[in-house]
mmCIF file of C-alpha atoms in Angstrom:
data_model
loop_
_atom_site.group_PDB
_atom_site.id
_atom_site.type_symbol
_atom_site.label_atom_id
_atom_site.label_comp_id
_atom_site.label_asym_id
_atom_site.label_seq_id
_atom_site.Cartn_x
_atom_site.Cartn_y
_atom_site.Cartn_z
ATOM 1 C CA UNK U 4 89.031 68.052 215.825
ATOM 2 C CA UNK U 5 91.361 65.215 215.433
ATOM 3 C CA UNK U 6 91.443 62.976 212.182
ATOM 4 C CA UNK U 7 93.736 60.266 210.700
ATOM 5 C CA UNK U 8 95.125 60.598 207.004
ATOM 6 C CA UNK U 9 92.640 57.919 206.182
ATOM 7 C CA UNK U 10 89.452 59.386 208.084
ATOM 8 C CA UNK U 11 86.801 62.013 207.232
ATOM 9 C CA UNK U 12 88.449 65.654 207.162
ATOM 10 C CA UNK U 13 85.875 68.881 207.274
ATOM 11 C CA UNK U 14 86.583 71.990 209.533
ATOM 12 C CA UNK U 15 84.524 75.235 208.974
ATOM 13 C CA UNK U 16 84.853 78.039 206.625
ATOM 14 C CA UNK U 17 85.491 81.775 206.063
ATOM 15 C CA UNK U 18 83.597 84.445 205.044
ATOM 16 C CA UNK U 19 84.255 85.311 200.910
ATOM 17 C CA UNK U 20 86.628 88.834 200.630
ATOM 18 C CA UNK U 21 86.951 90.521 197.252
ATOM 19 C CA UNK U 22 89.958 89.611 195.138
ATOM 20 C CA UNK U 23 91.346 92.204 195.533
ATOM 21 C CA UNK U 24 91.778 92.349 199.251
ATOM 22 C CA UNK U 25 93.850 89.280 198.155
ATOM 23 C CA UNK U 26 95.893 90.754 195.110
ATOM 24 C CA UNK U 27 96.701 93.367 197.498
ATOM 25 C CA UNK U 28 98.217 91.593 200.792
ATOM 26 C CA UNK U 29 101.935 91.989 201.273
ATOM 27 C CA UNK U 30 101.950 91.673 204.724
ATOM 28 C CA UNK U 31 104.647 90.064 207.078
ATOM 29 C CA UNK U 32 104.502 86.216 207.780
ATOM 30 C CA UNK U 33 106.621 83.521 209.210
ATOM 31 C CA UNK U 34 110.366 83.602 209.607
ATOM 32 C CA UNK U 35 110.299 87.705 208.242
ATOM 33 C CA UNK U 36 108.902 86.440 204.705
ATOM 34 C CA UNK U 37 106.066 88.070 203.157
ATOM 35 C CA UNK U 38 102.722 86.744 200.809
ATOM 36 C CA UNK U 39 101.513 88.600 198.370
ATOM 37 C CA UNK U 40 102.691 90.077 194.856
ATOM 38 C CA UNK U 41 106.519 91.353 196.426
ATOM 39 C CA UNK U 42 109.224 91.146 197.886
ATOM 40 C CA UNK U 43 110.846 89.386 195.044
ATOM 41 C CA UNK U 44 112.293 86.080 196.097
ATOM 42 C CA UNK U 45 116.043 86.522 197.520
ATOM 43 C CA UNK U 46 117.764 85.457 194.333
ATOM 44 C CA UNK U 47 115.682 87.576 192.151
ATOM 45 C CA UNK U 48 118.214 90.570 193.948
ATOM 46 C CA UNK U 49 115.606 93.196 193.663
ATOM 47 C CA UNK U 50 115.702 93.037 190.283
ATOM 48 C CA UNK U 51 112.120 92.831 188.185
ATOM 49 C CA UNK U 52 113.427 90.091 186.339
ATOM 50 C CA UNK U 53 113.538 87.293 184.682
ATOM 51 C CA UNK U 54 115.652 85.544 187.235
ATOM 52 C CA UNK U 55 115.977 82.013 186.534
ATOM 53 C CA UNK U 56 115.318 79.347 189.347
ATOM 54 C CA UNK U 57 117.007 76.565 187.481
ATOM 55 C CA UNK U 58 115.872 73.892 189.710
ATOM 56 C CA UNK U 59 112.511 74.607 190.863
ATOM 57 C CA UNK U 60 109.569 71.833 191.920
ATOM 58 C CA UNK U 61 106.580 72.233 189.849
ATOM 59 C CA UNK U 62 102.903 70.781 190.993
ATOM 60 C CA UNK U 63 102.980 67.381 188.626
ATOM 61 C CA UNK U 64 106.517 66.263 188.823
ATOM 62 C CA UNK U 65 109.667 65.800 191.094
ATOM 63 C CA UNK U 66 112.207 66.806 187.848
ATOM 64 C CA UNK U 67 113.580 69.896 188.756
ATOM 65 C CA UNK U 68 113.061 72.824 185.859
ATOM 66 C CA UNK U 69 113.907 76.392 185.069
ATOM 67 C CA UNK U 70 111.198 78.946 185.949
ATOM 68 C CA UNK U 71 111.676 82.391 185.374
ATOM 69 C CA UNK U 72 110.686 84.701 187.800
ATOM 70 C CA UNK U 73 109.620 88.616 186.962
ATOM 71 C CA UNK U 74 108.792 90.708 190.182
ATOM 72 C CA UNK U 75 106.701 93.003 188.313
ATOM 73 C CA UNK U 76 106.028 96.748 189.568
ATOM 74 C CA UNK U 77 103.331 99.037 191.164
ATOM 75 C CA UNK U 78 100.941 98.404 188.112
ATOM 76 C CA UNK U 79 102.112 95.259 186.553
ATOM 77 C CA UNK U 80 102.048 91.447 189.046
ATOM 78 C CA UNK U 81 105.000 89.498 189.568
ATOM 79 C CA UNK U 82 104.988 86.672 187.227
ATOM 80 C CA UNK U 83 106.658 83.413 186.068
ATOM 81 C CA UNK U 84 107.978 81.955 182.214
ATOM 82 C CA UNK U 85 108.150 78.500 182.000
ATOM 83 C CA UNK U 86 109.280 76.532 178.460
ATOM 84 C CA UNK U 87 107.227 73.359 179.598
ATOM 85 C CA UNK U 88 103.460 73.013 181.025
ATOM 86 C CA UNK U 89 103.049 71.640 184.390
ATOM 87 C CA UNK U 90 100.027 70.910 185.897
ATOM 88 C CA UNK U 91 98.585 74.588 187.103
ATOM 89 C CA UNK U 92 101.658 76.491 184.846
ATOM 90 C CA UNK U 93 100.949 76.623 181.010
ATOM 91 C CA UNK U 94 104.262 77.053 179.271
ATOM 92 C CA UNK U 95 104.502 80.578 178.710
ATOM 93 C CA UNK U 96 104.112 83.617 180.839
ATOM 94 C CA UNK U 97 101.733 83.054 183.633
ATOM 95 C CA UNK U 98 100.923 85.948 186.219
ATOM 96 C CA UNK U 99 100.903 85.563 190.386
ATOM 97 C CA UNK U 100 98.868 86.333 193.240
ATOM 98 C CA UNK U 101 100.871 85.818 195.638
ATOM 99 C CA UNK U 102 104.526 84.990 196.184
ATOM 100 C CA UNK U 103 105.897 83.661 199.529
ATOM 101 C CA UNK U 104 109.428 84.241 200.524
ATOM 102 C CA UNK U 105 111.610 83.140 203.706
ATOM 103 C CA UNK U 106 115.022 85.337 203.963
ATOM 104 C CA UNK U 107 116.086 82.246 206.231
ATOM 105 C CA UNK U 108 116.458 80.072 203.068
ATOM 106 C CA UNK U 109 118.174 82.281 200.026
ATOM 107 C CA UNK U 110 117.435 81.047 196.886
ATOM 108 C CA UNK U 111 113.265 79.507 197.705
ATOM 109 C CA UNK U 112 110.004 81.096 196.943
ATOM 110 C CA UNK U 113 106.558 79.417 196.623
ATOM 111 C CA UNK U 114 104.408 80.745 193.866
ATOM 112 C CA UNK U 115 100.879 81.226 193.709
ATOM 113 C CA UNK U 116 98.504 81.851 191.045
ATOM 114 C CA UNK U 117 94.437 82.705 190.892
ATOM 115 C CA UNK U 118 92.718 79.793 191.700
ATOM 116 C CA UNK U 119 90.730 77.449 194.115
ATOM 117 C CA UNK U 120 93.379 77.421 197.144
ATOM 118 C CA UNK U 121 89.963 76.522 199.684
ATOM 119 C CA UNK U 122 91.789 72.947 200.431
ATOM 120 C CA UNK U 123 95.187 71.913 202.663
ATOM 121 C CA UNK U 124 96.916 69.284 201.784
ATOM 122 C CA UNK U 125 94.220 66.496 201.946
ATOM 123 C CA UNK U 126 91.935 68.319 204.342
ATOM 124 C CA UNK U 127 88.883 69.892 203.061
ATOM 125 C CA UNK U 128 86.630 72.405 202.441
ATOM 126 C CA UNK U 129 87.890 74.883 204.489
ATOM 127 C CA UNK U 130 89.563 78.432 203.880
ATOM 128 C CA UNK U 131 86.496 78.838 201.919
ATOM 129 C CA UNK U 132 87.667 82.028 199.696
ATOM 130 C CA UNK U 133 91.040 81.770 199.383
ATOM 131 C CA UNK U 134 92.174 82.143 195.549
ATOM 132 C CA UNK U 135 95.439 81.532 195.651
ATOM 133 C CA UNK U 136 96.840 77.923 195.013
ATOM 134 C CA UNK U 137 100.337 76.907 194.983
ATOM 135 C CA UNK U 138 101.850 76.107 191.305
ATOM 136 C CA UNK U 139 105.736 75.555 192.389
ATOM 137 C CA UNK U 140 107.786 76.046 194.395
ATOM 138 C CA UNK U 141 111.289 77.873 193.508
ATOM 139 C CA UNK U 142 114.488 76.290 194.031
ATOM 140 C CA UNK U 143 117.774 78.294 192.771
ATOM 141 C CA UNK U 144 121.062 75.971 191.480
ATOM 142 C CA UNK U 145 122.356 75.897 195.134
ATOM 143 C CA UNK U 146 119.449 73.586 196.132
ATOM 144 C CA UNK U 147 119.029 69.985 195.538
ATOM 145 C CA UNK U 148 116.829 67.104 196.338
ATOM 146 C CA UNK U 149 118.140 64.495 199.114
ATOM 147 C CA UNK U 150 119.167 61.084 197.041
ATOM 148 C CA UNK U 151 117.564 59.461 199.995
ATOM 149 C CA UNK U 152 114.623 60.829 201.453
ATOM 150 C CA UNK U 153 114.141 58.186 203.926
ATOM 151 C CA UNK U 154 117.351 58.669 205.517
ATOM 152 C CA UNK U 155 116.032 62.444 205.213
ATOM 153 C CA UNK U 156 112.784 61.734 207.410
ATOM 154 C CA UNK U 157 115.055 59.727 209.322
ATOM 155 C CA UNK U 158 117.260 61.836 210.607
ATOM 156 C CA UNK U 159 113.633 64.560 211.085
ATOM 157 C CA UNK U 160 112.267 61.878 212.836
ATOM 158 C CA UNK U 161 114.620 61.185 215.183
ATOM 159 C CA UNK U 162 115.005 64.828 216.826
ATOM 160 C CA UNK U 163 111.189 64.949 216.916
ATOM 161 C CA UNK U 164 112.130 68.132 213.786
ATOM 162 C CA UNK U 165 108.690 70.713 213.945
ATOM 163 C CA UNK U 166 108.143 72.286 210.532
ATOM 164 C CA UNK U 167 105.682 74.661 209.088
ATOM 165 C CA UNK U 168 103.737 74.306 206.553
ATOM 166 C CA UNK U 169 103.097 77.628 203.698
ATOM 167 C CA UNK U 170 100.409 75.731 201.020
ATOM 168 C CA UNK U 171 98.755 78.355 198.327
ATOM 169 C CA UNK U 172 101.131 81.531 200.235
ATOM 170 C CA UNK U 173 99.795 81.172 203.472
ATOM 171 C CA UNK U 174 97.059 83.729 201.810
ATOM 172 C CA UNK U 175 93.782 84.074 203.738
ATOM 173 C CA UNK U 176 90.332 86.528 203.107
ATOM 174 C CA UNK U 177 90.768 87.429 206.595
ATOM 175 C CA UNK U 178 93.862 88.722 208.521
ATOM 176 C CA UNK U 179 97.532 88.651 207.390
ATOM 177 C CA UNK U 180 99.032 85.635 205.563
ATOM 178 C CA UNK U 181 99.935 83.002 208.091
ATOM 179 C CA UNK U 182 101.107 79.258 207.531
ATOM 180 C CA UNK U 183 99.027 76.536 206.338
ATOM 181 C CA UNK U 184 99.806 73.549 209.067
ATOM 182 C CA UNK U 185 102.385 72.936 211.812
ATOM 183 C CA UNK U 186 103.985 69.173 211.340
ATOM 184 C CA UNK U 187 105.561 67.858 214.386
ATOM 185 C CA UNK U 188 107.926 64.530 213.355
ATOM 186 C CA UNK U 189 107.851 61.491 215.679
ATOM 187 C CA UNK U 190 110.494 59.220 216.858
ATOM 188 C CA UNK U 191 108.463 56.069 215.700
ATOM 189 C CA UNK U 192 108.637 57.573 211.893
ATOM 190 C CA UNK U 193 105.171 59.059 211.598
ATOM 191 C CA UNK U 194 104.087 62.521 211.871
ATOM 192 C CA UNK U 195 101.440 64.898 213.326
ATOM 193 C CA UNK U 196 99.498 67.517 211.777
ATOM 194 C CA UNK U 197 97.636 70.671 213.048
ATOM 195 C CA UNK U 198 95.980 72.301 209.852
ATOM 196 C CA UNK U 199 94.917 75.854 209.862
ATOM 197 C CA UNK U 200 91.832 76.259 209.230
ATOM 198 C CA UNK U 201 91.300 80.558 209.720
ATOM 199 C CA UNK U 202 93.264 83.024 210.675
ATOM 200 C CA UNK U 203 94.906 83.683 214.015
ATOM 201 C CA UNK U 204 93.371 86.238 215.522
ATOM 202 C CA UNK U 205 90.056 85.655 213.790
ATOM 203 C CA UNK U 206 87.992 82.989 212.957
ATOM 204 C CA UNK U 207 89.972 79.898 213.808
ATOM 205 C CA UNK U 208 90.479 75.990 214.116
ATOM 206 C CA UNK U 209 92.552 73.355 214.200
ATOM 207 C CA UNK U 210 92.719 70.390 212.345
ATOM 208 C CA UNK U 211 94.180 67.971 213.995
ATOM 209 C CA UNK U 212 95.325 64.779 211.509
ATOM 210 C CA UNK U 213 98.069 61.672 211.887
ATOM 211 C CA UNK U 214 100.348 59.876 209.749
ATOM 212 C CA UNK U 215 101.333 56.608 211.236
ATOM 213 C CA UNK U 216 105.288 55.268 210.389
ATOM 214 C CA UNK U 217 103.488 52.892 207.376
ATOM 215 C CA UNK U 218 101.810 55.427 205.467
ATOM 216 C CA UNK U 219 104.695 57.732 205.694
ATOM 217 C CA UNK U 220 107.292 54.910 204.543
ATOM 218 C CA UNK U 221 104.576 54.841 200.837
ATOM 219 C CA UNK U 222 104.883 59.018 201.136
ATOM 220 C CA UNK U 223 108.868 58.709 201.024
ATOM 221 C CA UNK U 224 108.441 55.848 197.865
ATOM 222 C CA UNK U 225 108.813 56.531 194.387
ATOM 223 C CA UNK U 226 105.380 54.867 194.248
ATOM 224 C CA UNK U 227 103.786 57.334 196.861
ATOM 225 C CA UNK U 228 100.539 56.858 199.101
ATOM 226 C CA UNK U 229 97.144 56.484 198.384
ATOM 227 C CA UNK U 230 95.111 58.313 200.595
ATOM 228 C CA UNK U 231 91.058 58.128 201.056
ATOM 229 C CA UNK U 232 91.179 60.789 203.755
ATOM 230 C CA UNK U 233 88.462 62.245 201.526
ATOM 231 C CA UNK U 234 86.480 60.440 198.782
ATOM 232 C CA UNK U 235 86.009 63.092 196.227
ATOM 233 C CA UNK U 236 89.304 63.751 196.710
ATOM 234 C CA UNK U 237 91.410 60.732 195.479
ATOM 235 C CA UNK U 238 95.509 61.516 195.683
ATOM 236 C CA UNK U 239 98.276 60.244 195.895
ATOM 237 C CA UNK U 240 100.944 61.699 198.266
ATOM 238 C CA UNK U 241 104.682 62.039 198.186
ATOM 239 C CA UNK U 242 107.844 63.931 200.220
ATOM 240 C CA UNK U 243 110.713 64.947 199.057
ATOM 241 C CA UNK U 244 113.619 67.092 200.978
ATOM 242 C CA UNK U 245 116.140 69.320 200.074
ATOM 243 C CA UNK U 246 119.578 71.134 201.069
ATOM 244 C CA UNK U 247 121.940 73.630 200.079
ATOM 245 C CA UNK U 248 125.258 74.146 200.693
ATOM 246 C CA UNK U 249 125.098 76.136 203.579
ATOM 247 C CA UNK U 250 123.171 73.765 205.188
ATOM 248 C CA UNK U 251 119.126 74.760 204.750
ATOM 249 C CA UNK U 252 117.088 72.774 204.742
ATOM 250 C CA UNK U 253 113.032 72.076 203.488
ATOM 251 C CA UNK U 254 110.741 69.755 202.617
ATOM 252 C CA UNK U 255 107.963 69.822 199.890
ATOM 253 C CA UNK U 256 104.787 67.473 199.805
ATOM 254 C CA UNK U 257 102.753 66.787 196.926
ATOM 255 C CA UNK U 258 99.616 65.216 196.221
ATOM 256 C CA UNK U 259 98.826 64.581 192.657
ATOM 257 C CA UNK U 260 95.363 62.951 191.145
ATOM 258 C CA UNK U 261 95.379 59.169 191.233
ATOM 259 C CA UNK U 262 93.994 57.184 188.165
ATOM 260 C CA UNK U 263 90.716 57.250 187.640
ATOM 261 C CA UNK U 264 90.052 60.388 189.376
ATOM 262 C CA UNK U 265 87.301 63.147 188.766
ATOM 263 C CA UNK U 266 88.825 65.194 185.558
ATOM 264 C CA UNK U 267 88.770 68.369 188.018
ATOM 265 C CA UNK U 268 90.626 67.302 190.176
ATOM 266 C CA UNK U 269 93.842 69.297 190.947
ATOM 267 C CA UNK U 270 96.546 68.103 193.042
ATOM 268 C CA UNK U 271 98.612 70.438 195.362
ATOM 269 C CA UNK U 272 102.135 71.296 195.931
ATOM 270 C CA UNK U 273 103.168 72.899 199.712
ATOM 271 C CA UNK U 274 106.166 74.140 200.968
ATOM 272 C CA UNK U 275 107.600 72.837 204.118
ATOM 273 C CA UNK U 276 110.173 74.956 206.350
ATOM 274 C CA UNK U 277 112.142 74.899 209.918
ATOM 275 C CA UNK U 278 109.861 75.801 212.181
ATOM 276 C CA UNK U 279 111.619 79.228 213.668
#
């Protein structure tokens, strides 16, 4: 099914798992990283923590923060501290469900707590079941935001870049953790989308949506984009990148509630990676 970021989005759903089924995946994923309550991310060390990301992305802001990060044990979850709320992180302790690591980019993890994780990015409802939702993603002192993200997508653009997208862990009810989306850049500036919808393997379908050059220049704004892909779902969307000094790279989208939106409705936060 093909769709444009401004057209109707719905793809079919899964069949509900327990919880636990969920709680319990820590199963191999893209790139060697894994979903679920461990591995601990690379700069955690193997230690149970706290291990401070000092500049991690939280869902509801671009200003990089500390989050803590605990990998907890056999009987206890991983889980994060934070000194200031974000949108799905109270300050405080909060525990995960999932944790998803890459050992291709030391120093990242994307967390995931309980939740509704059923949409992607803007599409929606599918991955009925899923309860894990992406809160933040980790970022250790070596990382930093691009100053200039268009020059970022740019240079992406250009060499046609593939990425792959982990939203809410890459956790499914069905099957192994696998990632959320392949993007594919284009030279003109805009991007292509296939959204997983299922689990390879299993019960499965693509998603197929566009971003034209336009739309994407709004995404790369401080002011961001304001997509009516769906109705009930009113966001607005941004991209940022990031590097360390070694050369890594990522990207993060983020869509957070525009004004005048439904009081329930939560924005999301994905993580964005080399496709390997």
């Amino acid at each position: 099914m093909s769709v444009n970021a401004d057209g109707p989005a719905r793809a079919g759903a899964w069949l509900w798992v327990a919880l636990v089924a969920l709680v319990a995946l820590v199963a191999g994923c893209g790139g060697g990283g894994s979903s679920g309550s461990a591995p601990p991310p690379a700069s955690a060390g193997g230690a149970t923590g706290p291990v401070t990301f000092a500049d991690s992305i939280a869902l509801g802001s671009w200003v990089p923060q500390a989050i803590g990060y605990s990998a907890g044990d056999a009987t206890t979850p991983a889980s994060v501290a934070t000194a200031s709320a974000s949108e799905l992180l109270p300050a405080g302790s909060s525990a995960l469900v999932a944790v998803h690591v890459d050992p291709a980019l030391p120093g990242v993890a994307e967390i995931c707590i309980s939740g509704d994780g059923e949409s992607t990015n803007v599409v929606a409802p599918i991955n009925i079941g899923v309860v894990a939702q992406s809160a933040a993603v980790l970022l250790d002192a070596g990382w930093s935001a691009r100053a200039d993200p268009a020059a970022a997508w740019a240079a992406l653009a250009a060499r046609q870049a593939v990425l792959t997208g982990w939203e809410n862990c890459g956790v499914k009810p069905e099957g192994a953790p696998s990632p959320s989306s392949r993007l594919t850049a284009q030279a003109g500036g805009g991007y292509a989308e296939d959204v997983y919808d299922g689990n390879p393997g299993t019960t499965y379908n693509v998603v197929s949506q566009s971003v034209t050059s336009a739309q994407m220049d709004a995404m790369l704004s401080a002011a961001g984009y304001a997509t009516s892909a769906d109705p009930t779902r009113p966001l607005q969307l941004y991209w940022r990148f990031f590097a360390d000094g070694a050369g890594h790279q990522l990207a993060i989208e983020m869509g957070l509630p525009r004004a005048g939106a439904p009081s329930t409705l939560e924005g999301f936060v994905a993580l964005y990676v080399p496709a390997s």
